[in-house]
């Protein structure tokens, strides 16, 4: 069975590269938000998220940055916080055929929201 012909023939390569990046971004957000983290464990968590998400189909690279300042400001007397979207700066690079998409998630101060968006597409 050819998976491409069976399940993806109704979309273009451009749409597919965006789809794969967006699926990874959504999975990352919903899988890792709520994870206990502190300044000492943040680097390990960043690496774990990166390595896990790079296993997804068509994903070329994932960059994860957890805001250490926010971790310190939110830290409880138990020396950790639950990771939230405001703390994340994510870059996902997906590639399919000759197309490449870069998707981002970052906290946008004026929106007061961790926005996910397509940063650019290379055709």
PDB file of N, CA and C in Angstrom, residues 7-79:
ATOM      1  N   UNK A   7      -3.596   8.279   1.175  1.00  0.00           N
ATOM      2  CA  UNK A   7      -4.067   9.237   2.181  1.00  0.00           C
ATOM      3  C   UNK A   7      -3.753  10.709   1.900  1.00  0.00           C
ATOM      4  N   UNK A   8      -2.826  10.981   0.994  1.00  0.00           N
ATOM      5  CA  UNK A   8      -2.403  12.366   0.805  1.00  0.00           C
ATOM      6  C   UNK A   8      -2.497  12.859  -0.631  1.00  0.00           C
ATOM      7  N   UNK A   9      -3.126  12.106  -1.494  1.00  0.00           N
ATOM      8  CA  UNK A   9      -3.206  12.529  -2.901  1.00  0.00           C
ATOM      9  C   UNK A   9      -4.098  13.755  -3.100  1.00  0.00           C
ATOM     10  N   UNK A  10      -4.910  14.068  -2.102  1.00  0.00           N
ATOM     11  CA  UNK A  10      -5.834  15.201  -2.224  1.00  0.00           C
ATOM     12  C   UNK A  10      -5.237  16.536  -1.771  1.00  0.00           C
ATOM     13  N   UNK A  11      -3.946  16.520  -1.386  1.00  0.00           N
ATOM     14  CA  UNK A  11      -3.313  17.787  -1.004  1.00  0.00           C
ATOM     15  C   UNK A  11      -1.982  17.949  -1.741  1.00  0.00           C
ATOM     16  N   UNK A  12      -1.553  19.190  -1.877  1.00  0.00           N
ATOM     17  CA  UNK A  12      -0.295  19.501  -2.571  1.00  0.00           C
ATOM     18  C   UNK A  12       0.893  19.255  -1.627  1.00  0.00           C
ATOM     19  N   UNK A  13       2.080  19.248  -2.185  1.00  0.00           N
ATOM     20  CA  UNK A  13       3.298  19.124  -1.377  1.00  0.00           C
ATOM     21  C   UNK A  13       3.420  20.292  -0.398  1.00  0.00           C
ATOM     22  N   UNK A  14       3.035  21.471  -0.848  1.00  0.00           N
ATOM     23  CA  UNK A  14       3.059  22.653   0.019  1.00  0.00           C
ATOM     24  C   UNK A  14       2.114  22.472   1.214  1.00  0.00           C
ATOM     25  N   UNK A  15       0.910  21.996   0.943  1.00  0.00           N
ATOM     26  CA  UNK A  15      -0.047  21.755   2.026  1.00  0.00           C
ATOM     27  C   UNK A  15       0.465  20.655   2.956  1.00  0.00           C
ATOM     28  N   UNK A  16       1.083  19.642   2.396  1.00  0.00           N
ATOM     29  CA  UNK A  16       1.591  18.521   3.201  1.00  0.00           C
ATOM     30  C   UNK A  16       2.705  18.967   4.144  1.00  0.00           C
ATOM     31  N   UNK A  17       3.615  19.804   3.663  1.00  0.00           N
ATOM     32  CA  UNK A  17       4.713  20.238   4.514  1.00  0.00           C
ATOM     33  C   UNK A  17       4.191  21.097   5.678  1.00  0.00           C
ATOM     34  N   UNK A  18       3.179  21.903   5.429  1.00  0.00           N
ATOM     35  CA  UNK A  18       2.549  22.695   6.499  1.00  0.00           C
ATOM     36  C   UNK A  18       1.809  21.767   7.457  1.00  0.00           C
ATOM     37  N   UNK A  19       1.052  20.820   6.919  1.00  0.00           N
ATOM     38  CA  UNK A  19       0.309  19.857   7.727  1.00  0.00           C
ATOM     39  C   UNK A  19       1.236  19.129   8.701  1.00  0.00           C
ATOM     40  N   UNK A  20       2.341  18.588   8.201  1.00  0.00           N
ATOM     41  CA  UNK A  20       3.251  17.810   9.049  1.00  0.00           C
ATOM     42  C   UNK A  20       3.867  18.671  10.144  1.00  0.00           C
ATOM     43  N   UNK A  21       4.254  19.886   9.798  1.00  0.00           N
ATOM     44  CA  UNK A  21       4.804  20.785  10.812  1.00  0.00           C
ATOM     45  C   UNK A  21       3.771  21.164  11.864  1.00  0.00           C
ATOM     46  N   UNK A  22       2.553  21.415  11.425  1.00  0.00           N
ATOM     47  CA  UNK A  22       1.490  21.806  12.352  1.00  0.00           C
ATOM     48  C   UNK A  22       1.088  20.664  13.277  1.00  0.00           C
ATOM     49  N   UNK A  23       1.040  19.447  12.747  1.00  0.00           N
ATOM     50  CA  UNK A  23       0.736  18.285  13.586  1.00  0.00           C
ATOM     51  C   UNK A  23       1.786  18.151  14.685  1.00  0.00           C
ATOM     52  N   UNK A  24       3.046  18.318  14.304  1.00  0.00           N
ATOM     53  CA  UNK A  24       4.132  18.219  15.281  1.00  0.00           C
ATOM     54  C   UNK A  24       4.033  19.320  16.324  1.00  0.00           C
ATOM     55  N   UNK A  25       3.744  20.532  15.889  1.00  0.00           N
ATOM     56  CA  UNK A  25       3.622  21.645  16.823  1.00  0.00           C
ATOM     57  C   UNK A  25       2.484  21.396  17.823  1.00  0.00           C
ATOM     58  N   UNK A  26       1.342  20.963  17.334  1.00  0.00           N
ATOM     59  CA  UNK A  26       0.209  20.680  18.216  1.00  0.00           C
ATOM     60  C   UNK A  26       0.505  19.536  19.174  1.00  0.00           C
ATOM     61  N   UNK A  27       1.148  18.489  18.673  1.00  0.00           N
ATOM     62  CA  UNK A  27       1.506  17.354  19.530  1.00  0.00           C
ATOM     63  C   UNK A  27       2.466  17.792  20.626  1.00  0.00           C
ATOM     64  N   UNK A  28       3.452  18.580  20.236  1.00  0.00           N
ATOM     65  CA  UNK A  28       4.431  19.079  21.200  1.00  0.00           C
ATOM     66  C   UNK A  28       3.733  19.867  22.308  1.00  0.00           C
ATOM     67  N   UNK A  29       2.889  20.791  21.915  1.00  0.00           N
ATOM     68  CA  UNK A  29       2.212  21.635  22.898  1.00  0.00           C
ATOM     69  C   UNK A  29       1.369  20.801  23.859  1.00  0.00           C
ATOM     70  N   UNK A  30       0.532  19.947  23.316  1.00  0.00           N
ATOM     71  CA  UNK A  30      -0.412  19.216  24.164  1.00  0.00           C
ATOM     72  C   UNK A  30       0.227  18.059  24.923  1.00  0.00           C
ATOM     73  N   UNK A  31       1.357  17.582  24.449  1.00  0.00           N
ATOM     74  CA  UNK A  31       2.038  16.497  25.146  1.00  0.00           C
ATOM     75  C   UNK A  31       2.896  17.004  26.303  1.00  0.00           C
ATOM     76  N   UNK A  32       3.537  18.160  26.161  1.00  0.00           N
ATOM     77  CA  UNK A  32       4.520  18.591  27.149  1.00  0.00           C
ATOM     78  C   UNK A  32       4.061  19.698  28.081  1.00  0.00           C
ATOM     79  N   UNK A  33       3.041  20.465  27.724  1.00  0.00           N
ATOM     80  CA  UNK A  33       2.538  21.485  28.640  1.00  0.00           C
ATOM     81  C   UNK A  33       1.998  20.761  29.882  1.00  0.00           C
ATOM     82  N   UNK A  34       2.408  21.245  31.034  1.00  0.00           N
ATOM     83  CA  UNK A  34       2.033  20.615  32.298  1.00  0.00           C
ATOM     84  C   UNK A  34       3.165  19.787  32.902  1.00  0.00           C
ATOM     85  N   UNK A  35       4.234  19.588  32.140  1.00  0.00           N
ATOM     86  CA  UNK A  35       5.374  18.822  32.634  1.00  0.00           C
ATOM     87  C   UNK A  35       6.063  19.581  33.776  1.00  0.00           C
ATOM     88  N   UNK A  36       6.369  18.910  34.879  1.00  0.00           N
ATOM     89  CA  UNK A  36       7.125  19.571  35.940  1.00  0.00           C
ATOM     90  C   UNK A  36       8.519  19.947  35.443  1.00  0.00           C
ATOM     91  N   UNK A  37       8.942  21.188  35.734  1.00  0.00           N
ATOM     92  CA  UNK A  37      10.242  21.660  35.257  1.00  0.00           C
ATOM     93  C   UNK A  37      10.778  22.725  36.206  1.00  0.00           C
ATOM     94  N   UNK A  38      12.106  22.817  36.283  1.00  0.00           N
ATOM     95  CA  UNK A  38      12.755  23.918  36.980  1.00  0.00           C
ATOM     96  C   UNK A  38      13.998  24.311  36.190  1.00  0.00           C
ATOM     97  N   UNK A  39      14.727  25.288  36.672  1.00  0.00           N
ATOM     98  CA  UNK A  39      15.890  25.774  35.929  1.00  0.00           C
ATOM     99  C   UNK A  39      16.937  24.684  35.719  1.00  0.00           C
ATOM    100  N   UNK A  40      17.054  23.785  36.683  1.00  0.00           N
ATOM    101  CA  UNK A  40      18.042  22.721  36.585  1.00  0.00           C
ATOM    102  C   UNK A  40      17.639  21.647  35.568  1.00  0.00           C
ATOM    103  N   UNK A  41      16.368  21.420  35.379  1.00  0.00           N
ATOM    104  CA  UNK A  41      15.909  20.355  34.467  1.00  0.00           C
ATOM    105  C   UNK A  41      15.501  20.872  33.091  1.00  0.00           C
ATOM    106  N   UNK A  42      15.468  22.185  32.913  1.00  0.00           N
ATOM    107  CA  UNK A  42      14.966  22.775  31.660  1.00  0.00           C
ATOM    108  C   UNK A  42      15.758  22.316  30.438  1.00  0.00           C
ATOM    109  N   UNK A  43      17.067  22.278  30.538  1.00  0.00           N
ATOM    110  CA  UNK A  43      17.884  21.873  29.381  1.00  0.00           C
ATOM    111  C   UNK A  43      17.592  20.422  28.982  1.00  0.00           C
ATOM    112  N   UNK A  44      17.443  19.557  29.968  1.00  0.00           N
ATOM    113  CA  UNK A  44      17.126  18.151  29.695  1.00  0.00           C
ATOM    114  C   UNK A  44      15.755  18.030  29.041  1.00  0.00           C
ATOM    115  N   UNK A  45      14.783  18.815  29.516  1.00  0.00           N
ATOM    116  CA  UNK A  45      13.444  18.783  28.929  1.00  0.00           C
ATOM    117  C   UNK A  45      13.469  19.321  27.500  1.00  0.00           C
ATOM    118  N   UNK A  46      14.197  20.397  27.255  1.00  0.00           N
ATOM    119  CA  UNK A  46      14.324  20.931  25.894  1.00  0.00           C
ATOM    120  C   UNK A  46      14.859  19.860  24.943  1.00  0.00           C
ATOM    121  N   UNK A  47      15.889  19.169  25.368  1.00  0.00           N
ATOM    122  CA  UNK A  47      16.502  18.117  24.540  1.00  0.00           C
ATOM    123  C   UNK A  47      15.527  16.962  24.315  1.00  0.00           C
ATOM    124  N   UNK A  48      14.812  16.577  25.344  1.00  0.00           N
ATOM    125  CA  UNK A  48      13.838  15.484  25.218  1.00  0.00           C
ATOM    126  C   UNK A  48      12.712  15.830  24.248  1.00  0.00           C
ATOM    127  N   UNK A  49      12.202  17.051  24.351  1.00  0.00           N
ATOM    128  CA  UNK A  49      11.142  17.500  23.444  1.00  0.00           C
ATOM    129  C   UNK A  49      11.667  17.493  22.008  1.00  0.00           C
ATOM    130  N   UNK A  50      12.833  18.068  21.813  1.00  0.00           N
ATOM    131  CA  UNK A  50      13.451  18.134  20.487  1.00  0.00           C
ATOM    132  C   UNK A  50      13.596  16.742  19.882  1.00  0.00           C
ATOM    133  N   UNK A  51      14.205  15.837  20.617  1.00  0.00           N
ATOM    134  CA  UNK A  51      14.467  14.499  20.093  1.00  0.00           C
ATOM    135  C   UNK A  51      13.183  13.722  19.823  1.00  0.00           C
ATOM    136  N   UNK A  52      12.184  13.879  20.681  1.00  0.00           N
ATOM    137  CA  UNK A  52      10.910  13.185  20.470  1.00  0.00           C
ATOM    138  C   UNK A  52      10.186  13.713  19.236  1.00  0.00           C
ATOM    139  N   UNK A  53      10.120  15.023  19.093  1.00  0.00           N
ATOM    140  CA  UNK A  53       9.380  15.610  17.977  1.00  0.00           C
ATOM    141  C   UNK A  53      10.089  15.413  16.641  1.00  0.00           C
ATOM    142  N   UNK A  54      11.403  15.285  16.652  1.00  0.00           N
ATOM    143  CA  UNK A  54      12.132  15.044  15.411  1.00  0.00           C
ATOM    144  C   UNK A  54      11.904  13.632  14.866  1.00  0.00           C
ATOM    145  N   UNK A  55      11.248  12.782  15.635  1.00  0.00           N
ATOM    146  CA  UNK A  55      10.876  11.444  15.159  1.00  0.00           C
ATOM    147  C   UNK A  55       9.646  11.478  14.256  1.00  0.00           C
ATOM    148  N   UNK A  56       8.876  12.558  14.323  1.00  0.00           N
ATOM    149  CA  UNK A  56       7.654  12.687  13.539  1.00  0.00           C
ATOM    150  C   UNK A  56       7.967  12.693  12.035  1.00  0.00           C
ATOM    151  N   UNK A  57       7.032  12.211  11.208  1.00  0.00           N
ATOM    152  CA  UNK A  57       7.251  12.212   9.757  1.00  0.00           C
ATOM    153  C   UNK A  57       7.530  13.616   9.219  1.00  0.00           C
ATOM    154  N   UNK A  58       8.488  13.706   8.322  1.00  0.00           N
ATOM    155  CA  UNK A  58       8.816  14.924   7.584  1.00  0.00           C
ATOM    156  C   UNK A  58       9.453  16.031   8.425  1.00  0.00           C
ATOM    157  N   UNK A  59       9.775  15.770   9.664  1.00  0.00           N
ATOM    158  CA  UNK A  59      10.354  16.807  10.516  1.00  0.00           C
ATOM    159  C   UNK A  59      11.875  16.764  10.404  1.00  0.00           C
ATOM    160  N   UNK A  60      12.429  17.889   9.981  1.00  0.00           N
ATOM    161  CA  UNK A  60      13.869  18.002   9.760  1.00  0.00           C
ATOM    162  C   UNK A  60      14.592  18.490  11.008  1.00  0.00           C
ATOM    163  N   UNK A  61      13.961  19.432  11.715  1.00  0.00           N
ATOM    164  CA  UNK A  61      14.614  20.010  12.887  1.00  0.00           C
ATOM    165  C   UNK A  61      13.584  20.630  13.818  1.00  0.00           C
ATOM    166  N   UNK A  62      13.847  20.525  15.121  1.00  0.00           N
ATOM    167  CA  UNK A  62      13.019  21.172  16.130  1.00  0.00           C
ATOM    168  C   UNK A  62      13.948  21.894  17.093  1.00  0.00           C
ATOM    169  N   UNK A  63      13.655  23.149  17.351  1.00  0.00           N
ATOM    170  CA  UNK A  63      14.392  23.936  18.344  1.00  0.00           C
ATOM    171  C   UNK A  63      13.429  24.284  19.468  1.00  0.00           C
ATOM    172  N   UNK A  64      13.866  24.055  20.693  1.00  0.00           N
ATOM    173  CA  UNK A  64      13.026  24.302  21.863  1.00  0.00           C
ATOM    174  C   UNK A  64      13.793  25.164  22.853  1.00  0.00           C
ATOM    175  N   UNK A  65      13.182  26.259  23.259  1.00  0.00           N
ATOM    176  CA  UNK A  65      13.767  27.103  24.294  1.00  0.00           C
ATOM    177  C   UNK A  65      12.712  27.334  25.366  1.00  0.00           C
ATOM    178  N   UNK A  66      13.084  27.054  26.595  1.00  0.00           N
ATOM    179  CA  UNK A  66      12.214  27.311  27.748  1.00  0.00           C
ATOM    180  C   UNK A  66      12.764  28.549  28.447  1.00  0.00           C
ATOM    181  N   UNK A  67      11.916  29.522  28.669  1.00  0.00           N
ATOM    182  CA  UNK A  67      12.311  30.797  29.263  1.00  0.00           C
ATOM    183  C   UNK A  67      12.703  30.600  30.734  1.00  0.00           C
ATOM    184  N   UNK A  68      14.002  30.692  31.001  1.00  0.00           N
ATOM    185  CA  UNK A  68      14.515  30.474  32.365  1.00  0.00           C
ATOM    186  C   UNK A  68      14.046  31.554  33.341  1.00  0.00           C
ATOM    187  N   UNK A  69      13.912  32.777  32.849  1.00  0.00           N
ATOM    188  CA  UNK A  69      13.450  33.866  33.720  1.00  0.00           C
ATOM    189  C   UNK A  69      12.033  33.577  34.209  1.00  0.00           C
ATOM    190  N   UNK A  70      11.179  33.119  33.293  1.00  0.00           N
ATOM    191  CA  UNK A  70       9.801  32.796  33.683  1.00  0.00           C
ATOM    192  C   UNK A  70       9.771  31.627  34.664  1.00  0.00           C
ATOM    193  N   UNK A  71      10.666  30.667  34.477  1.00  0.00           N
ATOM    194  CA  UNK A  71      10.743  29.532  35.411  1.00  0.00           C
ATOM    195  C   UNK A  71      11.048  30.014  36.820  1.00  0.00           C
ATOM    196  N   UNK A  72      12.024  30.893  36.930  1.00  0.00           N
ATOM    197  CA  UNK A  72      12.419  31.403  38.246  1.00  0.00           C
ATOM    198  C   UNK A  72      11.308  32.228  38.880  1.00  0.00           C
ATOM    199  N   UNK A  73      10.644  33.048  38.067  1.00  0.00           N
ATOM    200  CA  UNK A  73       9.563  33.899  38.592  1.00  0.00           C
ATOM    201  C   UNK A  73       8.372  33.092  39.060  1.00  0.00           C
ATOM    202  N   UNK A  74       8.111  31.966  38.410  1.00  0.00           N
ATOM    203  CA  UNK A  74       6.937  31.160  38.729  1.00  0.00           C
ATOM    204  C   UNK A  74       7.222  30.034  39.726  1.00  0.00           C
ATOM    205  N   UNK A  75       8.489  29.833  40.077  1.00  0.00           N
ATOM    206  CA  UNK A  75       8.879  28.702  40.920  1.00  0.00           C
ATOM    207  C   UNK A  75       8.151  28.713  42.262  1.00  0.00           C
ATOM    208  N   UNK A  76       7.683  27.553  42.664  1.00  0.00           N
ATOM    209  CA  UNK A  76       6.978  27.407  43.939  1.00  0.00           C
ATOM    210  C   UNK A  76       7.967  27.026  45.034  1.00  0.00           C
ATOM    211  N   UNK A  77       7.476  26.891  46.228  1.00  0.00           N
ATOM    212  CA  UNK A  77       8.350  26.485  47.341  1.00  0.00           C
ATOM    213  C   UNK A  77       8.819  25.043  47.177  1.00  0.00           C
ATOM    214  N   UNK A  78       8.238  24.329  46.208  1.00  0.00           N
ATOM    215  CA  UNK A  78       8.659  22.957  45.932  1.00  0.00           C
ATOM    216  C   UNK A  78       9.743  22.899  44.853  1.00  0.00           C
ATOM    217  N   UNK A  79      10.230  24.071  44.406  1.00  0.00           N
ATOM    218  CA  UNK A  79      11.344  24.197  43.469  1.00  0.00           C
ATOM    219  C   UNK A  79      11.037  23.710  42.048  1.00  0.00           C
TER     220      UNK A  79
END
